[in-house]
XYZ file of C-alpha atoms in Angstrom:
403
model
C -37.474 -4.426 -2.655
C -35.820 -2.875 -5.702
C -32.029 -2.530 -5.518
C -29.275 -1.293 -7.818
C -25.498 -1.520 -7.969
C -23.670 1.791 -8.322
C -20.065 2.671 -9.113
C -19.799 6.426 -8.812
C -16.039 7.007 -8.586
C -14.228 6.639 -11.899
C -12.284 8.739 -14.372
C -12.473 9.908 -17.970
C -9.792 9.898 -20.689
C -8.947 13.434 -19.539
C -7.492 12.229 -16.228
C -3.830 11.397 -15.874
C -2.850 7.721 -16.154
C -6.302 6.791 -17.442
C -7.181 4.605 -20.414
C -8.430 6.347 -23.540
C -11.115 3.647 -23.637
C -12.936 5.308 -20.724
C -15.494 6.808 -23.081
C -19.234 6.685 -22.465
C -19.978 3.847 -24.894
C -17.265 1.610 -23.478
C -18.220 2.457 -19.904
C -21.793 1.436 -20.663
C -20.632 -1.790 -22.323
C -18.504 -2.797 -19.340
C -21.213 -1.814 -16.853
C -23.496 -4.362 -18.549
C -20.787 -7.038 -18.291
C -20.308 -6.211 -14.615
C -23.991 -5.882 -13.688
C -23.756 -2.207 -12.698
C -26.934 -0.159 -13.071
C -25.680 3.335 -12.144
C -22.296 4.756 -13.171
C -20.666 8.026 -12.258
C -19.579 10.075 -15.251
C -16.322 11.056 -13.583
C -14.454 14.296 -14.271
C -17.397 16.644 -14.892
C -15.060 19.518 -13.960
C -12.983 19.056 -17.120
C -14.302 21.463 -19.819
C -13.974 19.037 -22.763
C -15.440 16.066 -20.903
C -18.263 18.260 -19.601
C -19.239 19.139 -23.173
C -19.137 15.467 -24.187
C -21.363 14.570 -21.251
C -23.841 17.350 -21.925
C -24.063 16.452 -25.635
C -24.467 12.703 -25.158
C -26.516 12.184 -21.998
C -30.291 12.493 -21.712
C -32.021 12.865 -18.331
C -34.521 10.072 -17.636
C -35.219 10.708 -13.943
C -34.114 13.265 -11.386
C -30.324 13.410 -11.513
C -29.787 10.302 -13.658
C -29.121 10.103 -17.380
C -28.937 7.551 -20.173
C -26.600 7.557 -23.145
C -28.472 8.870 -26.195
C -29.365 6.145 -28.653
C -29.206 3.400 -26.032
C -31.617 1.821 -23.569
C -31.855 2.647 -19.866
C -30.159 -0.580 -18.772
C -27.232 1.569 -17.623
C -27.703 5.039 -16.170
C -25.228 7.813 -15.381
C -24.970 10.291 -12.518
C -22.816 13.438 -12.836
C -19.695 12.982 -10.701
C -16.155 14.221 -10.389
C -13.149 14.034 -8.080
C -11.079 17.029 -6.999
C -7.788 17.318 -5.147
C -7.772 19.985 -2.428
C -4.320 21.209 -1.392
C -4.152 24.004 1.159
C -2.663 25.059 4.478
C -5.097 24.464 7.317
C -4.471 24.592 11.055
C -0.726 24.854 10.609
C -0.321 21.916 8.209
C -0.444 21.370 4.464
C -3.521 19.214 3.795
C -3.923 17.156 0.624
C -7.365 15.626 0.325
C -9.383 14.123 -2.531
C -13.164 14.501 -2.605
C -15.850 12.907 -4.756
C -18.625 15.310 -5.805
C -22.104 14.229 -6.945
C -24.345 16.836 -8.583
C -28.000 16.502 -9.655
C -27.970 18.282 -13.026
C -25.842 19.974 -15.666
C -26.910 23.480 -14.622
C -25.530 22.834 -11.137
C -22.401 21.250 -12.591
C -21.786 24.337 -14.729
C -22.119 26.598 -11.701
C -19.690 24.421 -9.755
C -17.160 24.592 -12.572
C -17.494 28.366 -12.779
C -16.533 28.632 -9.112
C -13.847 25.937 -8.992
C -11.866 27.440 -11.861
C -11.054 30.302 -9.482
C -8.997 27.852 -7.410
C -7.182 25.851 -10.085
C -6.792 24.968 -13.747
C -9.703 22.695 -14.658
C -8.239 21.959 -18.093
C -5.018 20.488 -16.699
C -6.452 17.227 -15.359
C -9.773 15.419 -15.071
C -9.124 15.412 -11.337
C -8.110 19.050 -10.886
C -5.835 20.334 -8.142
C -7.526 23.155 -6.244
C -6.002 25.545 -3.735
C -8.906 25.375 -1.311
C -9.577 23.843 2.104
C -12.086 21.006 2.437
C -14.383 23.149 4.594
C -14.373 26.004 2.082
C -15.039 23.602 -0.786
C -18.057 22.125 0.990
C -19.384 25.571 1.855
C -19.013 26.700 -1.765
C -20.833 23.626 -3.068
C -23.739 23.912 -0.647
C -24.194 27.587 -1.477
C -24.616 26.600 -5.133
C -27.073 23.765 -4.433
C -27.909 22.072 -1.133
C -28.464 18.812 -2.999
C -24.778 18.497 -3.925
C -23.143 15.547 -2.165
C -19.489 15.658 -1.130
C -17.853 12.343 -0.205
C -14.254 12.203 1.069
C -12.601 9.820 -1.398
C -10.589 6.692 -0.430
C -10.716 8.113 3.071
C -7.740 6.281 4.609
C -5.118 6.289 1.862
C -1.810 7.682 3.244
C -1.596 10.244 0.452
C -4.422 12.576 -0.563
C -7.224 11.517 1.760
C -9.249 12.944 4.618
C -7.634 10.671 7.247
C -4.367 10.015 5.397
C -1.305 9.577 7.597
C 0.759 11.991 5.490
C -1.456 15.029 4.979
C -4.963 14.342 6.250
C -6.974 15.239 9.343
C -7.598 13.372 12.591
C -11.388 13.720 12.444
C -14.220 14.968 10.274
C -14.743 17.887 12.645
C -11.138 19.000 12.250
C -11.637 19.077 8.487
C -15.185 20.397 8.151
C -15.901 22.255 11.399
C -19.417 23.674 11.579
C -20.390 21.868 8.363
C -19.449 18.384 9.590
C -23.096 17.310 9.756
C -23.358 17.961 6.001
C -20.840 15.203 5.267
C -23.115 12.179 5.016
C -20.805 9.507 3.591
C -17.170 8.530 3.171
C -15.582 6.150 0.675
C -13.770 3.273 2.386
C -11.171 2.855 -0.374
C -9.463 -0.345 -1.466
C -7.362 -0.715 1.697
C -10.148 -0.537 4.290
C -13.535 -2.188 4.854
C -16.609 -1.513 7.039
C -15.355 -3.516 10.063
C -12.223 -1.356 10.127
C -14.227 1.867 9.830
C -16.596 0.714 12.553
C -13.708 0.919 15.024
C -13.798 4.710 14.720
C -16.532 6.261 16.891
C -16.981 9.502 14.937
C -17.842 7.520 11.791
C -21.077 6.244 13.331
C -22.769 9.348 11.926
C -21.883 8.730 8.274
C -22.707 6.111 5.659
C -19.923 3.979 4.235
C -19.698 3.574 0.463
C -17.237 1.854 -1.857
C -16.484 2.559 -5.498
C -13.810 1.458 -7.949
C -11.835 4.649 -8.683
C -11.429 2.982 -12.079
C -8.881 4.289 -14.571
C -9.649 1.501 -17.065
C -12.930 -0.214 -18.028
C -11.784 -3.575 -16.671
C -11.586 -2.125 -13.151
C -15.192 -0.927 -13.042
C -17.000 -2.500 -10.108
C -13.902 -3.836 -8.353
C -15.599 -2.042 -5.473
C -19.203 -0.856 -5.647
C -22.264 -0.099 -3.529
C -25.727 -1.642 -3.589
C -28.477 0.856 -2.747
C -32.037 -0.091 -1.893
C -34.628 1.722 -3.997
C -35.014 3.114 -7.489
C -31.842 4.135 -9.330
C -31.984 7.916 -8.939
C -30.069 10.797 -7.404
C -32.982 11.313 -5.014
C -32.687 7.761 -3.647
C -29.015 8.233 -2.791
C -29.550 11.713 -1.368
C -32.391 10.505 0.859
C -30.456 7.467 2.129
C -27.485 9.660 3.046
C -29.576 12.467 4.547
C -31.577 10.117 6.777
C -28.533 7.953 7.548
C -30.401 4.870 6.323
C -27.399 2.561 6.586
C -29.607 -0.502 6.412
C -30.340 0.414 2.774
C -26.650 0.218 1.794
C -24.434 -2.794 1.148
C -20.866 -2.303 -0.032
C -18.882 -4.651 -2.244
C -15.307 -4.569 -1.019
C -11.816 -5.624 -1.943
C -10.337 -7.721 0.785
C -8.644 -4.726 2.439
C -5.337 -6.577 2.725
C -5.260 -6.570 -1.087
C -5.206 -2.764 -1.150
C -1.822 -1.215 -1.792
C -1.675 0.720 1.472
C -3.120 -1.733 3.987
C 0.074 -2.352 5.984
C 2.993 -0.065 6.795
C 6.200 -0.469 4.874
C 8.935 0.644 2.540
C 8.527 -0.471 -1.055
C 12.112 0.217 -2.145
C 13.463 -1.806 0.755
C 10.811 -4.509 0.250
C 9.824 -4.157 3.907
C 6.210 -4.976 4.885
C 5.188 -4.324 8.513
C 2.042 -4.953 10.526
C 0.908 -2.037 12.719
C 2.331 -3.808 15.771
C 5.707 -4.428 14.114
C 5.865 -0.877 12.799
C 5.087 0.630 16.186
C 7.864 -1.396 17.864
C 10.316 0.007 15.306
C 9.081 3.560 15.964
C 7.801 3.593 12.343
C 11.354 3.413 10.971
C 12.390 1.039 8.197
C 14.677 -1.657 9.655
C 16.827 -1.539 6.488
C 17.314 2.128 5.619
C 16.184 3.621 8.969
C 13.925 6.142 7.224
C 10.283 6.605 8.152
C 7.992 4.010 6.610
C 4.753 4.844 4.842
C 2.130 4.435 7.555
C -0.685 2.369 6.102
C -4.424 2.267 6.553
C -4.619 -0.338 9.322
C -2.218 1.648 11.523
C -4.129 4.848 10.842
C -7.480 3.255 11.712
C -6.059 2.004 15.011
C -4.587 5.448 15.736
C -7.872 7.299 15.232
C -10.199 4.609 16.543
C -10.187 2.090 19.322
C -8.976 -1.460 18.866
C -11.883 -2.885 20.867
C -14.571 -0.415 19.766
C -17.306 -1.617 17.440
C -20.080 0.574 16.120
C -23.576 -0.281 17.297
C -24.605 -0.437 13.636
C -22.696 -2.853 11.452
C -23.241 -1.829 7.847
C -23.731 -4.688 5.371
C -20.888 -5.633 3.052
C -19.446 -8.484 0.997
C -15.928 -9.132 -0.223
C -15.324 -9.625 -3.934
C -12.306 -10.899 -5.844
C -12.460 -9.854 -9.530
C -13.574 -12.654 -11.827
C -10.604 -12.134 -14.158
C -8.314 -12.698 -11.188
C -10.034 -15.986 -10.313
C -9.940 -17.162 -13.936
C -6.281 -16.178 -14.291
C -5.218 -18.044 -11.176
C -7.139 -21.142 -12.201
C -5.171 -21.109 -15.481
C -1.866 -19.887 -14.021
C -1.993 -16.952 -16.447
C -2.000 -13.163 -16.230
C -5.449 -11.503 -15.784
C -4.673 -9.461 -18.910
C -4.038 -12.510 -21.143
C -6.235 -13.095 -24.188
C -7.344 -16.513 -22.968
C -8.534 -15.060 -19.658
C -10.447 -12.332 -21.515
C -12.053 -14.894 -23.807
C -13.243 -17.073 -20.921
C -14.377 -14.001 -18.955
C -16.633 -12.857 -21.798
C -17.979 -16.371 -22.265
C -18.909 -16.645 -18.584
C -20.614 -13.263 -18.179
C -22.592 -13.690 -21.397
C -23.530 -17.353 -20.880
C -24.301 -17.323 -17.146
C -24.643 -13.894 -15.481
C -22.970 -10.477 -15.198
C -19.745 -10.560 -13.199
C -20.973 -9.231 -9.847
C -24.010 -11.503 -9.875
C -21.788 -14.460 -10.757
C -19.413 -13.635 -7.899
C -22.093 -13.004 -5.279
C -25.437 -14.687 -5.897
C -25.487 -16.971 -8.918
C -26.107 -20.670 -8.349
C -22.781 -22.214 -9.365
C -24.121 -25.701 -10.244
C -24.147 -25.064 -14.011
C -20.749 -23.389 -13.906
C -19.253 -26.475 -12.213
C -20.224 -28.491 -15.308
C -18.262 -26.216 -17.647
C -15.408 -24.748 -15.581
C -15.183 -26.586 -12.255
C -11.934 -24.897 -11.210
C -13.383 -21.411 -11.719
C -16.591 -22.370 -9.903
C -14.487 -23.710 -7.037
C -12.543 -20.450 -6.931
C -15.719 -18.355 -6.779
C -17.049 -20.515 -3.947
C -13.791 -20.201 -2.014
C -13.907 -16.420 -2.386
C -17.521 -16.339 -1.180
C -16.492 -18.287 1.900
C -13.334 -16.259 2.521
C -11.135 -19.348 2.155
C -8.241 -17.517 0.532
C -4.752 -16.410 1.484
C -3.631 -12.787 1.260
C -0.210 -11.198 1.561
C -1.052 -7.614 2.631
C -0.244 -4.659 0.392
C 2.004 -1.835 1.553
C 3.519 1.465 0.381
C 1.966 1.383 -3.088
C 2.286 -2.370 -3.670
C -0.985 -4.260 -4.047
C -1.463 -7.268 -1.807
C -1.306 -10.744 -3.301
C -4.476 -12.848 -3.212
C -4.116 -16.617 -3.482
C -7.345 -18.491 -4.142
C -5.917 -21.960 -4.806
C -3.306 -23.767 -2.749
C -2.184 -25.428 -5.981
C -2.524 -23.667 -9.303
C -3.682 -25.974 -12.067
C -5.181 -25.527 -15.508
C -8.886 -26.076 -16.050
């Protein structure tokens, strides 16, 4: 059965804190290195980026486009993220949503409506004064094929279930339109087993994407869909809740920067159990800690509940990270980059190398890296959980040695 890897949540150079290298040519180049077939465009709501997309992309199948002058090895789907900030049910809600649209005509109509709620030129991820329910209603009135996905659904700040300004259920957020929400994004700090503890999520698909702000981070999380790479395939899988046709590629959730509770400035990291005993107060400064994803999942779900359908997933540790640790260097070092390019060009694209590739040949050239990949596949790693904006620390090797 045909399958494709998709990364549909990323940003353009017009988003804050985003690399200027996030242009279409570079995105395509890195997608090939990663083994990603379908990329989101990101930021279609930004007027300048929208014009760049419309001028440079050519539709090759329903809802998917190729970059003009290049082959169809990498395809694009029109996507964008918006930040909804509005009072709802007596509380200020701050929620990010990923929007997938099937064509430029629909995207233009969406932009014409969204500019009534915020300045689309200010940021690639615009801030809109609109409730999540009203946003979904507006989108569906424009085109029933539009897909809205609550982004990084558990992050404490700016997410649908966030501990600081989110909701306690999909129904609370979307009311009579809840059934139209077909998927949520797990985010870096949660994984399918965590989400499967929450009963009301049985009726949605789980997806994972990178939320990349630089080309190197493409595919750090991604989703494998079964079928032909097209908008229609994704829409059908979501509509029919065909979870068996989805497999997510996940960070180890402990590596996410909001997995545990804590206080970054006090360097205090707390498990949900420890945090609860302290009444969610920092033991050093006595202020409220940032309540992380694991605590929030336990609050909204049931510790012993498991969904009857366990969606497929695999954990991935970025190849640069494995190479860097094997060399005791920074992932951004030139030597790591050189070896990374050698590996993905000589053996296989990154995600294939991490997940499926037979490592026998790699052991002959870089045995330490091959060992690291195997350990990651088997989950034989150590992780110090992330908290309050600090990424967790992944340790692949008990002793760090050079190749």
